[in-house]
mmCIF file of C-alpha atoms in Angstrom:
data_model
loop_
_atom_site.group_PDB
_atom_site.id
_atom_site.type_symbol
_atom_site.label_atom_id
_atom_site.label_comp_id
_atom_site.label_asym_id
_atom_site.label_seq_id
_atom_site.Cartn_x
_atom_site.Cartn_y
_atom_site.Cartn_z
ATOM 1 C CA MET A 1 -155.415 -36.856 12.309
ATOM 2 C CA THR A 2 -151.628 -36.866 12.458
ATOM 3 C CA ARG A 3 -150.022 -36.813 9.010
ATOM 4 C CA LEU A 4 -147.226 -39.243 8.315
ATOM 5 C CA THR A 5 -143.601 -38.755 7.362
ATOM 6 C CA VAL A 6 -141.288 -41.221 5.640
ATOM 7 C CA ASP A 7 -139.698 -41.898 9.020
ATOM 8 C CA ASP A 8 -143.133 -42.687 10.449
ATOM 9 C CA VAL A 9 -143.651 -45.252 7.680
ATOM 10 C CA TYR A 10 -140.317 -46.869 8.409
ATOM 11 C CA GLN A 11 -140.976 -46.970 12.150
ATOM 12 C CA TYR A 12 -144.412 -48.502 11.632
ATOM 13 C CA ILE A 13 -143.016 -51.201 9.344
ATOM 14 C CA ARG A 14 -140.121 -51.896 11.704
ATOM 15 C CA GLY A 15 -142.326 -52.075 14.810
ATOM 16 C CA VAL A 16 -145.484 -53.693 13.423
ATOM 17 C CA CYS A 17 -144.756 -55.570 10.183
ATOM 18 C CA PHE A 18 -141.441 -56.902 11.502
ATOM 19 C CA LYS A 19 -142.255 -57.314 15.165
ATOM 20 C CA THR A 20 -139.933 -60.044 16.437
ATOM 21 C CA GLY A 21 -140.386 -62.766 19.033
ATOM 22 C CA PRO A 22 -139.618 -66.451 19.584
ATOM 23 C CA PRO A 23 -140.804 -68.472 16.534
ATOM 24 C CA GLY A 24 -143.219 -71.352 16.898
ATOM 25 C CA THR A 25 -146.651 -69.915 16.107
ATOM 26 C CA VAL A 26 -148.271 -71.083 12.879
ATOM 27 C CA GLY A 27 -151.477 -70.277 11.034
ATOM 28 C CA ALA A 28 -152.994 -71.010 7.639
ATOM 29 C CA GLU A 29 -155.568 -69.659 5.237
ATOM 30 C CA THR A 30 -157.292 -72.028 2.834
ATOM 31 C CA GLU A 31 -159.319 -70.778 -0.133
ATOM 32 C CA TRP A 32 -161.907 -72.912 -1.897
ATOM 33 C CA PHE A 33 -164.095 -72.768 -4.972
ATOM 34 C CA VAL A 34 -167.695 -73.657 -4.194
ATOM 35 C CA VAL A 35 -169.055 -75.979 -6.872
ATOM 36 C CA ASP A 36 -172.484 -77.400 -7.649
ATOM 37 C CA ALA A 37 -171.865 -81.151 -7.761
ATOM 38 C CA ALA A 38 -174.663 -81.609 -10.287
ATOM 39 C CA ASP A 39 -173.374 -78.878 -12.608
ATOM 40 C CA PRO A 40 -169.681 -78.036 -12.012
ATOM 41 C CA ALA A 41 -169.697 -75.471 -14.840
ATOM 42 C CA ALA A 42 -172.407 -73.383 -13.165
ATOM 43 C CA HIS A 43 -171.584 -70.354 -11.053
ATOM 44 C CA VAL A 44 -172.931 -70.765 -7.524
ATOM 45 C CA PRO A 45 -174.549 -67.539 -6.300
ATOM 46 C CA ALA A 46 -172.499 -66.089 -3.441
ATOM 47 C CA PRO A 47 -175.589 -65.129 -1.351
ATOM 48 C CA ARG A 48 -176.676 -68.773 -1.389
ATOM 49 C CA VAL A 49 -173.321 -69.879 0.027
ATOM 50 C CA ARG A 50 -173.313 -67.158 2.675
ATOM 51 C CA GLU A 51 -176.796 -68.138 3.811
ATOM 52 C CA LEU A 52 -175.873 -71.815 4.192
ATOM 53 C CA VAL A 53 -172.631 -71.073 6.030
ATOM 54 C CA SER A 54 -174.284 -68.539 8.330
ATOM 55 C CA ALA A 55 -177.051 -70.984 9.219
ATOM 56 C CA ALA A 56 -174.453 -73.584 10.248
ATOM 57 C CA GLY A 57 -172.913 -71.275 12.853
ATOM 58 C CA ALA A 58 -169.304 -70.383 13.527
ATOM 59 C CA PRO A 59 -166.652 -73.091 13.000
ATOM 60 C CA GLY A 60 -165.671 -74.689 16.300
ATOM 61 C CA GLY A 61 -161.927 -74.398 15.720
ATOM 62 C CA GLY A 62 -161.959 -70.609 15.644
ATOM 63 C CA SER A 63 -161.395 -70.055 11.924
ATOM 64 C CA SER A 64 -162.904 -66.960 10.356
ATOM 65 C CA VAL A 65 -164.912 -67.262 7.147
ATOM 66 C CA THR A 66 -164.619 -64.632 4.418
ATOM 67 C CA TYR A 67 -165.359 -64.479 0.702
ATOM 68 C CA GLU A 68 -163.334 -63.383 -2.299
ATOM 69 C CA PRO A 69 -164.893 -61.323 -5.122
ATOM 70 C CA GLY A 70 -165.682 -64.346 -7.272
ATOM 71 C CA GLY A 71 -167.371 -66.185 -4.418
ATOM 72 C CA GLN A 72 -164.330 -68.196 -3.303
ATOM 73 C CA LEU A 73 -164.702 -69.162 0.347
ATOM 74 C CA GLU A 74 -161.740 -68.539 2.637
ATOM 75 C CA LEU A 75 -161.146 -70.152 6.011
ATOM 76 C CA SER A 76 -158.460 -68.360 8.048
ATOM 77 C CA SER A 77 -157.267 -70.173 11.135
ATOM 78 C CA ALA A 78 -156.429 -68.637 14.452
ATOM 79 C CA PRO A 79 -152.683 -68.672 15.258
ATOM 80 C CA PHE A 80 -151.636 -71.858 17.058
ATOM 81 C CA PRO A 81 -148.515 -72.817 19.050
ATOM 82 C CA GLY A 82 -147.540 -75.598 16.686
ATOM 83 C CA LEU A 83 -148.616 -77.689 13.720
ATOM 84 C CA ALA A 84 -150.623 -80.359 15.556
ATOM 85 C CA PRO A 85 -153.272 -78.060 17.083
ATOM 86 C CA LEU A 86 -153.505 -76.039 13.859
ATOM 87 C CA HIS A 87 -154.070 -79.168 11.819
ATOM 88 C CA ALA A 88 -156.772 -80.460 14.167
ATOM 89 C CA ALA A 89 -158.635 -77.146 14.344
ATOM 90 C CA LEU A 90 -158.573 -76.250 10.654
ATOM 91 C CA THR A 91 -159.410 -79.795 9.555
ATOM 92 C CA GLY A 92 -162.486 -79.658 11.760
ATOM 93 C CA ASP A 93 -163.478 -76.225 10.478
ATOM 94 C CA ILE A 94 -163.182 -77.283 6.842
ATOM 95 C CA ALA A 95 -165.372 -80.309 7.606
ATOM 96 C CA HIS A 96 -167.876 -77.984 9.312
ATOM 97 C CA ILE A 97 -168.194 -75.881 6.142
ATOM 98 C CA ARG A 98 -168.294 -78.937 3.899
ATOM 99 C CA ASP A 99 -171.120 -80.402 5.952
ATOM 100 C CA ALA A 100 -173.024 -77.113 5.786
ATOM 101 C CA LEU A 101 -172.879 -77.056 1.989
ATOM 102 C CA GLU A 102 -173.425 -80.736 1.234
ATOM 103 C CA PRO A 103 -177.234 -80.893 1.762
ATOM 104 C CA ALA A 104 -177.588 -78.213 -0.929
ATOM 105 C CA GLY A 105 -175.517 -80.246 -3.359
ATOM 106 C CA LEU A 106 -172.475 -77.969 -3.061
ATOM 107 C CA THR A 107 -168.866 -79.038 -2.592
ATOM 108 C CA LEU A 108 -165.498 -77.418 -1.838
ATOM 109 C CA ALA A 109 -162.975 -77.727 -4.661
ATOM 110 C CA GLY A 110 -159.252 -77.097 -4.222
ATOM 111 C CA HIS A 111 -157.565 -75.692 -7.353
ATOM 112 C CA GLY A 112 -155.134 -72.817 -7.812
ATOM 113 C CA VAL A 113 -157.336 -71.488 -10.617
ATOM 114 C CA ASP A 114 -160.942 -72.320 -11.437
ATOM 115 C CA PRO A 115 -160.425 -74.990 -14.116
ATOM 116 C CA VAL A 116 -163.909 -74.803 -15.643
ATOM 117 C CA ARG A 117 -165.665 -71.492 -15.053
ATOM 118 C CA ARG A 118 -164.834 -68.044 -16.375
ATOM 119 C CA PRO A 119 -164.503 -65.202 -13.857
ATOM 120 C CA ARG A 120 -167.733 -63.773 -12.501
ATOM 121 C CA PHE A 121 -167.600 -60.758 -10.194
ATOM 122 C CA GLN A 122 -169.941 -61.328 -7.239
ATOM 123 C CA ALA A 123 -168.687 -58.837 -4.648
ATOM 124 C CA ASP A 124 -170.861 -56.045 -3.355
ATOM 125 C CA HIS A 125 -168.340 -54.247 -1.100
ATOM 126 C CA PRO A 126 -167.113 -50.948 -2.613
ATOM 127 C CA ARG A 127 -163.503 -51.945 -1.820
ATOM 128 C CA TYR A 128 -163.660 -54.683 -4.410
ATOM 129 C CA GLN A 129 -165.376 -52.498 -6.995
ATOM 130 C CA CYS A 130 -162.608 -49.929 -6.518
ATOM 131 C CA MET A 131 -160.035 -52.693 -6.899
ATOM 132 C CA ARG A 132 -161.647 -53.757 -10.151
ATOM 133 C CA ASP A 133 -161.699 -50.149 -11.374
ATOM 134 C CA TYR A 134 -158.034 -49.771 -10.443
ATOM 135 C CA PHE A 135 -156.995 -52.793 -12.501
ATOM 136 C CA ASP A 136 -159.187 -51.639 -15.394
ATOM 137 C CA SER A 137 -157.581 -48.200 -15.427
ATOM 138 C CA GLY A 138 -154.073 -49.659 -15.189
ATOM 139 C CA GLY A 139 -154.439 -51.940 -18.202
ATOM 140 C CA PHE A 140 -154.888 -55.120 -16.150
ATOM 141 C CA ALA A 141 -158.639 -55.564 -16.636
ATOM 142 C CA ASP A 142 -158.753 -59.223 -17.731
ATOM 143 C CA VAL A 143 -155.977 -60.505 -15.514
ATOM 144 C CA GLY A 144 -157.254 -58.424 -12.582
ATOM 145 C CA LEU A 145 -160.684 -59.977 -12.890
ATOM 146 C CA ALA A 146 -159.124 -63.445 -13.158
ATOM 147 C CA MET A 147 -157.033 -62.827 -10.034
ATOM 148 C CA MET A 148 -159.991 -61.608 -7.981
ATOM 149 C CA CYS A 149 -162.534 -64.167 -9.157
ATOM 150 C CA SER A 150 -160.668 -67.238 -10.410
ATOM 151 C CA THR A 151 -157.693 -67.888 -8.101
ATOM 152 C CA ALA A 152 -157.344 -69.676 -4.763
ATOM 153 C CA SER A 153 -154.406 -70.573 -2.550
ATOM 154 C CA VAL A 154 -153.123 -72.108 0.650
ATOM 155 C CA GLN A 155 -151.373 -69.367 2.607
ATOM 156 C CA VAL A 156 -148.955 -70.222 5.391
ATOM 157 C CA CYS A 157 -148.411 -67.765 8.262
ATOM 158 C CA LEU A 158 -145.211 -68.038 10.307
ATOM 159 C CA ASP A 159 -143.427 -65.860 12.838
ATOM 160 C CA ILE A 160 -141.075 -63.078 11.731
ATOM 161 C CA GLY A 161 -138.147 -64.297 13.854
ATOM 162 C CA ALA A 162 -136.593 -64.169 17.295
ATOM 163 C CA ASP A 163 -134.623 -60.967 16.656
ATOM 164 C CA ALA A 164 -133.540 -58.768 13.754
ATOM 165 C CA ALA A 165 -130.834 -61.157 12.557
ATOM 166 C CA ASP A 166 -133.169 -64.145 12.706
ATOM 167 C CA ALA A 167 -135.888 -62.160 10.915
ATOM 168 C CA ALA A 168 -133.475 -61.309 8.092
ATOM 169 C CA ARG A 169 -132.488 -64.977 7.753
ATOM 170 C CA ARG A 170 -136.091 -66.180 7.686
ATOM 171 C CA TRP A 171 -137.007 -63.417 5.211
ATOM 172 C CA ARG A 172 -134.271 -64.537 2.813
ATOM 173 C CA LEU A 173 -135.164 -68.206 3.192
ATOM 174 C CA ALA A 174 -138.894 -67.606 2.640
ATOM 175 C CA HIS A 175 -138.112 -65.854 -0.654
ATOM 176 C CA ALA A 176 -135.633 -68.533 -1.721
ATOM 177 C CA LEU A 177 -138.205 -71.236 -0.944
ATOM 178 C CA GLY A 178 -140.906 -69.484 -2.949
ATOM 179 C CA PRO A 179 -140.198 -71.016 -6.368
ATOM 180 C CA VAL A 180 -139.799 -74.488 -4.827
ATOM 181 C CA LEU A 181 -143.184 -74.182 -3.112
ATOM 182 C CA VAL A 182 -144.788 -72.921 -6.343
ATOM 183 C CA ALA A 183 -143.369 -75.905 -8.223
ATOM 184 C CA ALA A 184 -144.025 -78.623 -5.641
ATOM 185 C CA PHE A 185 -147.679 -77.646 -5.176
ATOM 186 C CA ALA A 186 -148.565 -76.455 -8.694
ATOM 187 C CA ASN A 187 -152.228 -77.321 -9.187
ATOM 188 C CA SER A 188 -153.681 -75.058 -11.864
ATOM 189 C CA PRO A 189 -152.876 -76.087 -15.441
ATOM 190 C CA ARG A 190 -156.314 -75.080 -16.756
ATOM 191 C CA HIS A 191 -158.556 -72.054 -16.597
ATOM 192 C CA ALA A 192 -162.098 -71.774 -18.004
ATOM 193 C CA GLY A 193 -161.792 -75.200 -19.593
ATOM 194 C CA ARG A 194 -158.511 -74.610 -21.404
ATOM 195 C CA ARG A 195 -154.858 -75.299 -20.703
ATOM 196 C CA THR A 196 -152.777 -72.175 -20.165
ATOM 197 C CA GLY A 197 -149.276 -73.538 -20.753
ATOM 198 C CA PHE A 198 -148.436 -73.225 -17.056
ATOM 199 C CA ARG A 199 -148.640 -75.804 -14.328
ATOM 200 C CA SER A 200 -149.358 -73.007 -11.826
ATOM 201 C CA SER A 201 -151.593 -70.652 -13.761
ATOM 202 C CA ARG A 202 -152.395 -68.918 -10.479
ATOM 203 C CA GLN A 203 -148.770 -67.865 -10.104
ATOM 204 C CA GLY A 204 -148.782 -66.867 -13.757
ATOM 205 C CA ILE A 205 -151.771 -64.598 -13.200
ATOM 206 C CA TRP A 206 -150.281 -62.999 -10.087
ATOM 207 C CA THR A 207 -146.970 -62.403 -11.822
ATOM 208 C CA ARG A 208 -148.632 -60.660 -14.771
ATOM 209 C CA LEU A 209 -150.634 -58.427 -12.470
ATOM 210 C CA ASP A 210 -149.417 -54.902 -11.613
ATOM 211 C CA PRO A 211 -145.779 -55.626 -10.668
ATOM 212 C CA CYS A 212 -145.487 -52.644 -8.304
ATOM 213 C CA ARG A 213 -147.661 -54.602 -5.845
ATOM 214 C CA THR A 214 -147.162 -58.274 -6.783
ATOM 215 C CA ARG A 215 -143.472 -58.804 -7.585
ATOM 216 C CA PRO A 216 -141.277 -60.326 -4.850
ATOM 217 C CA VAL A 217 -139.922 -57.765 -2.407
ATOM 218 C CA LEU A 218 -136.503 -59.403 -2.161
ATOM 219 C CA ARG A 219 -134.835 -59.293 -5.552
ATOM 220 C CA ASP A 220 -131.597 -57.316 -5.279
ATOM 221 C CA GLY A 221 -129.080 -58.115 -2.580
ATOM 222 C CA ALA A 222 -129.806 -60.963 -0.196
ATOM 223 C CA ASP A 223 -128.400 -58.977 2.737
ATOM 224 C CA ALA A 224 -130.820 -56.062 2.410
ATOM 225 C CA ASP A 225 -132.584 -55.118 5.631
ATOM 226 C CA PRO A 226 -136.160 -56.485 5.360
ATOM 227 C CA ALA A 227 -137.801 -53.435 6.925
ATOM 228 C CA GLU A 228 -135.899 -51.112 4.588
ATOM 229 C CA ALA A 229 -136.878 -53.224 1.593
ATOM 230 C CA TRP A 230 -140.570 -53.362 2.546
ATOM 231 C CA THR A 231 -140.611 -49.617 3.235
ATOM 232 C CA ARG A 232 -139.217 -48.850 -0.228
ATOM 233 C CA TYR A 233 -141.671 -51.277 -1.800
ATOM 234 C CA ALA A 234 -144.621 -49.667 -0.023
ATOM 235 C CA LEU A 235 -143.550 -46.113 -0.887
ATOM 236 C CA ASP A 236 -143.035 -46.959 -4.560
ATOM 237 C CA ALA A 237 -146.306 -48.852 -5.007
ATOM 238 C CA ARG A 238 -149.238 -46.992 -6.503
ATOM 239 C CA VAL A 239 -152.170 -46.194 -4.254
ATOM 240 C CA MET A 240 -155.005 -48.534 -5.209
ATOM 241 C CA LEU A 241 -157.883 -46.844 -3.418
ATOM 242 C CA VAL A 242 -158.668 -44.298 -0.745
ATOM 243 C CA HIS A 243 -161.362 -44.460 1.924
ATOM 244 C CA THR A 244 -162.221 -40.817 2.520
ATOM 245 C CA ALA A 245 -163.260 -39.160 5.775
ATOM 246 C CA LYS A 246 -166.777 -38.917 4.323
ATOM 247 C CA GLY A 247 -166.921 -42.706 3.987
ATOM 248 C CA GLU A 248 -166.503 -42.673 0.222
ATOM 249 C CA TRP A 249 -164.246 -45.042 -1.723
ATOM 250 C CA VAL A 250 -162.065 -43.529 -4.441
ATOM 251 C CA SER A 251 -160.164 -45.736 -6.885
ATOM 252 C CA ALA A 252 -156.752 -45.155 -8.460
ATOM 253 C CA PRO A 253 -155.900 -41.571 -7.444
ATOM 254 C CA GLY A 254 -152.910 -41.816 -9.790
ATOM 255 C CA LEU A 255 -149.893 -41.550 -7.502
ATOM 256 C CA SER A 256 -147.556 -43.688 -5.457
ATOM 257 C CA PHE A 257 -147.793 -43.771 -1.685
ATOM 258 C CA GLY A 258 -144.503 -41.889 -1.523
ATOM 259 C CA GLU A 259 -145.910 -39.146 -3.749
ATOM 260 C CA TRP A 260 -149.063 -39.014 -1.658
ATOM 261 C CA LEU A 261 -146.908 -38.784 1.440
ATOM 262 C CA ALA A 262 -145.013 -35.827 -0.048
ATOM 263 C CA GLU A 263 -148.328 -33.999 -0.362
ATOM 264 C CA GLY A 264 -148.801 -34.358 3.393
ATOM 265 C CA GLU A 265 -152.147 -36.134 3.244
ATOM 266 C CA PRO A 266 -151.996 -39.780 4.422
ATOM 267 C CA CYS A 267 -152.420 -40.782 8.049
ATOM 268 C CA ALA A 268 -151.608 -44.052 9.852
ATOM 269 C CA GLU A 269 -154.930 -45.586 8.824
ATOM 270 C CA ASP A 270 -154.159 -44.837 5.171
ATOM 271 C CA LEU A 271 -150.790 -46.577 5.522
ATOM 272 C CA GLU A 272 -152.385 -49.665 7.066
ATOM 273 C CA TYR A 273 -154.900 -49.839 4.250
ATOM 274 C CA HIS A 274 -152.249 -49.296 1.571
ATOM 275 C CA LEU A 275 -150.171 -52.168 2.953
ATOM 276 C CA SER A 276 -153.238 -54.433 2.783
ATOM 277 C CA THR A 277 -153.442 -53.806 -0.989
ATOM 278 C CA LEU A 278 -149.893 -55.034 -1.643
ATOM 279 C CA PHE A 279 -149.688 -58.705 -2.637
ATOM 280 C CA PRO A 280 -146.085 -59.931 -2.961
ATOM 281 C CA PRO A 281 -145.489 -63.683 -2.589
ATOM 282 C CA VAL A 282 -143.945 -63.109 0.859
ATOM 283 C CA ARG A 283 -145.785 -60.394 2.793
ATOM 284 C CA PRO A 284 -144.782 -59.185 6.278
ATOM 285 C CA ARG A 285 -147.772 -58.460 8.534
ATOM 286 C CA GLY A 286 -146.276 -58.974 11.977
ATOM 287 C CA TRP A 287 -145.773 -62.487 10.659
ATOM 288 C CA LEU A 288 -144.566 -63.862 7.315
ATOM 289 C CA GLU A 289 -147.466 -64.631 5.017
ATOM 290 C CA LEU A 290 -146.440 -67.063 2.263
ATOM 291 C CA ARG A 291 -148.832 -66.394 -0.611
ATOM 292 C CA MET A 292 -147.369 -68.407 -3.506
ATOM 293 C CA ILE A 293 -148.968 -71.845 -3.009
ATOM 294 C CA ASP A 294 -151.861 -73.108 -5.136
ATOM 295 C CA ALA A 295 -155.000 -74.313 -3.391
ATOM 296 C CA LEU A 296 -154.993 -78.102 -3.119
ATOM 297 C CA PRO A 297 -157.519 -80.926 -2.737
ATOM 298 C CA GLU A 298 -158.827 -81.230 0.795
ATOM 299 C CA ARG A 299 -156.593 -84.191 1.619
ATOM 300 C CA TYR A 300 -153.388 -82.314 0.910
ATOM 301 C CA TRP A 301 -153.839 -78.734 2.191
ATOM 302 C CA PRO A 302 -151.840 -79.542 5.390
ATOM 303 C CA VAL A 303 -148.742 -80.582 3.415
ATOM 304 C CA PRO A 304 -147.451 -77.132 2.345
ATOM 305 C CA VAL A 305 -148.175 -75.795 5.830
ATOM 306 C CA ALA A 306 -146.156 -78.567 7.454
ATOM 307 C CA VAL A 307 -143.290 -78.331 4.954
ATOM 308 C CA ALA A 308 -142.962 -74.536 5.137
ATOM 309 C CA ALA A 309 -143.165 -74.481 8.938
ATOM 310 C CA ALA A 310 -140.570 -77.236 9.286
ATOM 311 C CA LEU A 311 -138.134 -75.585 6.899
ATOM 312 C CA LEU A 312 -138.326 -72.166 8.533
ATOM 313 C CA ASP A 313 -138.702 -73.142 12.207
ATOM 314 C CA ASP A 314 -136.313 -76.078 12.579
ATOM 315 C CA PRO A 315 -132.630 -74.968 12.509
ATOM 316 C CA ALA A 316 -131.276 -78.121 10.839
ATOM 317 C CA ALA A 317 -134.037 -78.141 8.227
ATOM 318 C CA ALA A 318 -133.509 -74.429 7.584
ATOM 319 C CA ARG A 319 -129.827 -74.992 6.869
ATOM 320 C CA ALA A 320 -130.683 -77.816 4.485
ATOM 321 C CA ALA A 321 -133.284 -75.652 2.744
ATOM 322 C CA GLU A 322 -130.861 -72.741 2.384
ATOM 323 C CA ALA A 323 -128.386 -75.000 0.600
ATOM 324 C CA ALA A 324 -131.049 -76.719 -1.520
ATOM 325 C CA THR A 325 -132.725 -73.520 -2.718
ATOM 326 C CA GLU A 326 -129.600 -71.521 -3.543
ATOM 327 C CA PRO A 327 -129.397 -72.785 -7.171
ATOM 328 C CA VAL A 328 -133.074 -72.021 -7.896
ATOM 329 C CA ALA A 329 -133.771 -68.864 -5.894
ATOM 330 C CA GLY A 330 -135.608 -66.347 -8.058
ATOM 331 C CA ARG A 331 -136.887 -68.871 -10.624
ATOM 332 C CA TRP A 332 -140.513 -67.837 -10.199
ATOM 333 C CA GLU A 333 -141.401 -68.028 -13.897
ATOM 334 C CA ARG A 334 -139.730 -71.384 -14.403
ATOM 335 C CA ALA A 335 -141.521 -72.776 -11.355
ATOM 336 C CA ALA A 336 -144.923 -71.608 -12.568
ATOM 337 C CA ARG A 337 -144.420 -72.854 -16.092
ATOM 338 C CA CYS A 338 -142.605 -76.165 -15.543
ATOM 339 C CA ALA A 339 -143.042 -76.991 -11.837
ATOM 340 C CA LEU A 340 -141.028 -80.120 -10.974
ATOM 341 C CA ALA A 341 -140.484 -81.010 -14.624
ATOM 342 C CA ASP A 342 -137.545 -78.632 -14.180
ATOM 343 C CA ALA A 343 -134.702 -80.836 -12.927
ATOM 344 C CA ALA A 344 -133.100 -78.217 -10.683
ATOM 345 C CA LEU A 345 -136.397 -77.357 -9.000
ATOM 346 C CA ALA A 346 -137.165 -81.061 -8.585
ATOM 347 C CA ASP A 347 -133.810 -81.655 -6.889
ATOM 348 C CA ALA A 348 -134.381 -78.706 -4.550
ATOM 349 C CA ALA A 349 -137.896 -79.895 -3.713
ATOM 350 C CA ARG A 350 -136.719 -83.420 -2.901
ATOM 351 C CA ALA A 351 -134.045 -82.088 -0.556
ATOM 352 C CA CYS A 352 -136.523 -79.737 1.124
ATOM 353 C CA PHE A 353 -139.159 -82.433 1.629
ATOM 354 C CA ARG A 354 -136.601 -84.811 3.101
ATOM 355 C CA ALA A 355 -135.397 -82.120 5.500
ATOM 356 C CA ALA A 356 -138.987 -81.304 6.471
ATOM 357 C CA LEU A 357 -139.838 -84.952 7.102
ATOM 358 C CA ASP A 358 -136.801 -85.255 9.353
ATOM 359 C CA ALA A 359 -137.759 -82.087 11.256
ATOM 360 C CA LEU A 360 -141.480 -82.608 11.790
ATOM 361 C CA PRO A 361 -141.156 -84.925 14.834
ATOM 362 C CA ARG A 362 -138.907 -82.336 16.516
ATOM 363 C CA LEU A 363 -141.666 -79.738 16.021
ATOM 364 C CA GLY A 364 -144.453 -81.884 17.447
ATOM 365 C CA GLY A 365 -145.719 -82.715 13.971
ATOM 366 C CA SER A 366 -145.211 -86.481 13.942
ATOM 367 C CA GLY A 367 -148.872 -86.968 13.086
ATOM 368 C CA LEU A 368 -148.333 -85.181 9.767
ATOM 369 C CA VAL A 369 -145.335 -87.253 8.697
ATOM 370 C CA PRO A 370 -147.369 -90.001 6.923
ATOM 371 C CA LEU A 371 -149.316 -87.434 4.881
ATOM 372 C CA VAL A 372 -146.224 -85.437 3.902
ATOM 373 C CA ALA A 373 -144.421 -88.677 3.022
ATOM 374 C CA GLU A 374 -147.389 -89.795 0.921
ATOM 375 C CA TYR A 375 -147.349 -86.505 -0.993
ATOM 376 C CA ALA A 376 -143.589 -86.717 -1.457
ATOM 377 C CA GLU A 377 -143.811 -90.253 -2.829
ATOM 378 C CA ARG A 378 -146.744 -89.512 -5.112
ATOM 379 C CA TYR A 379 -145.386 -86.259 -6.512
ATOM 380 C CA VAL A 380 -142.060 -84.806 -5.399
ATOM 381 C CA GLU A 381 -139.835 -87.878 -5.614
ATOM 382 C CA ARG A 382 -141.227 -88.498 -9.106
ATOM 383 C CA GLY A 383 -140.712 -84.935 -10.326
ATOM 384 C CA ARG A 384 -144.460 -84.300 -10.477
ATOM 385 C CA SER A 385 -147.051 -81.980 -8.964
ATOM 386 C CA PRO A 386 -150.866 -82.213 -8.845
ATOM 387 C CA ALA A 387 -150.973 -80.332 -12.164
ATOM 388 C CA ASP A 388 -149.541 -83.457 -13.773
ATOM 389 C CA ASP A 389 -152.613 -85.449 -12.738
ATOM 390 C CA GLU A 390 -154.488 -83.660 -15.533
ATOM 391 C CA PRO A 391 -154.813 -85.897 -18.612
ATOM 392 C CA ALA A 392 -153.060 -84.701 -21.728
ATOM 393 C CA ALA A 393 -155.390 -82.499 -23.752
ATOM 394 C CA PRO A 394 -155.967 -82.961 -27.506
ATOM 395 C CA PRO A 395 -155.243 -79.987 -29.786
ATOM 396 C CA GLN A 396 -157.900 -77.296 -29.437
ATOM 397 C CA ALA A 397 -159.042 -74.533 -31.719
ATOM 398 C CA PRO A 398 -158.716 -71.049 -30.196
ATOM 399 C CA THR A 399 -161.783 -69.863 -28.308
ATOM 400 C CA PRO A 400 -162.324 -66.731 -26.220
ATOM 401 C CA THR A 401 -161.317 -67.016 -22.565
ATOM 402 C CA ALA A 402 -161.571 -64.671 -19.638
ATOM 403 C CA PHE A 403 -158.030 -63.441 -20.244
ATOM 404 C CA PRO A 404 -155.412 -63.976 -22.974
ATOM 405 C CA SER A 405 -153.337 -67.148 -22.922
ATOM 406 C CA LEU A 406 -150.512 -66.961 -20.443
ATOM 407 C CA GLU A 407 -148.286 -68.421 -23.151
ATOM 408 C CA ASP A 408 -148.564 -65.154 -25.060
ATOM 409 C CA GLN A 409 -147.576 -62.836 -22.231
ATOM 410 C CA THR A 410 -144.318 -61.170 -21.279
ATOM 411 C CA TRP A 411 -143.465 -61.816 -17.647
ATOM 412 C CA HIS A 412 -142.675 -59.096 -15.159
ATOM 413 C CA ARG A 413 -139.418 -60.032 -13.480
#
């Protein structure tokens, strides 16, 4: 196998992760907790879910079905040339899975963090065991387990851009939008039956977790070349696990990818795998993967997809979003903790939603306008998010939880 150089890494990232082309393609990934309707506090065995889903056959809209280590079910759409066909296909595929689970008394629940159950590791693939070992060895045992087993999101996948200049603009805007999207769709104020002090506890968990692979890539200098920035990020990040030529999985070899590269060992396959273990809120994969949005109830999962696509793909909406997000860019912690109770984030979200609603008909998304408008009226225009639907909790005595209270943690910036 050919061994890589730093220049090889840069060329791969430039040619694959930031491959440009005319925007317009959109995809989405929706993650769900599977819950026993008769006993929501019970953990549903992952093999039971897999058996039911397998027996129902493949979803007709082309979505792939995968499972996270805690048993969360993920539906990943195919890429579509616009919002309308994506919405139709993924809506049908979610209904297909829901119908497969319903006779067994199981339901799909959309929350950013499991509000009732503590983490339970249910994965049998050695990749996930190595991931767990890596977080244990790095001092992230509790939060690593919570991330793997107790979080769920809606991920939006959009094109990189028409050319290098357009890609750089979209890259900057996606990062600037991140805190607004966290705040507008915050839906995880509780974990394991207790409030955490955050409206998006999922974002709180991800931010506390191993910053070399979860912090935003774009932090210093808005004009930085995206491929350069992602290359530096990848080289500096620690290697999580190695899949050896003998088929063995080795966790936490104790060096960064750049250090491993200096030893002359990694090949192209190792680079591809390393990049798949990096989890920033905006991840380039040949498309922009927006990873900062909490999972939502089934009715509302299309809203963040429509809003993000409109704001990045429509030129007028993009200009409005750039202006609206400038005062709040980088406020990840504030967004996770306060959501739209923060006045500046609420103002930015209102402006972004209005721009998106104006743009959707131009993008062939007129059918989504009523739903986005409903969400805006119910939440955004009122400075609220789904987290605020939770009733106020009475004072509680401290009890053990799966990980320490987020209120007590220092944030990685």
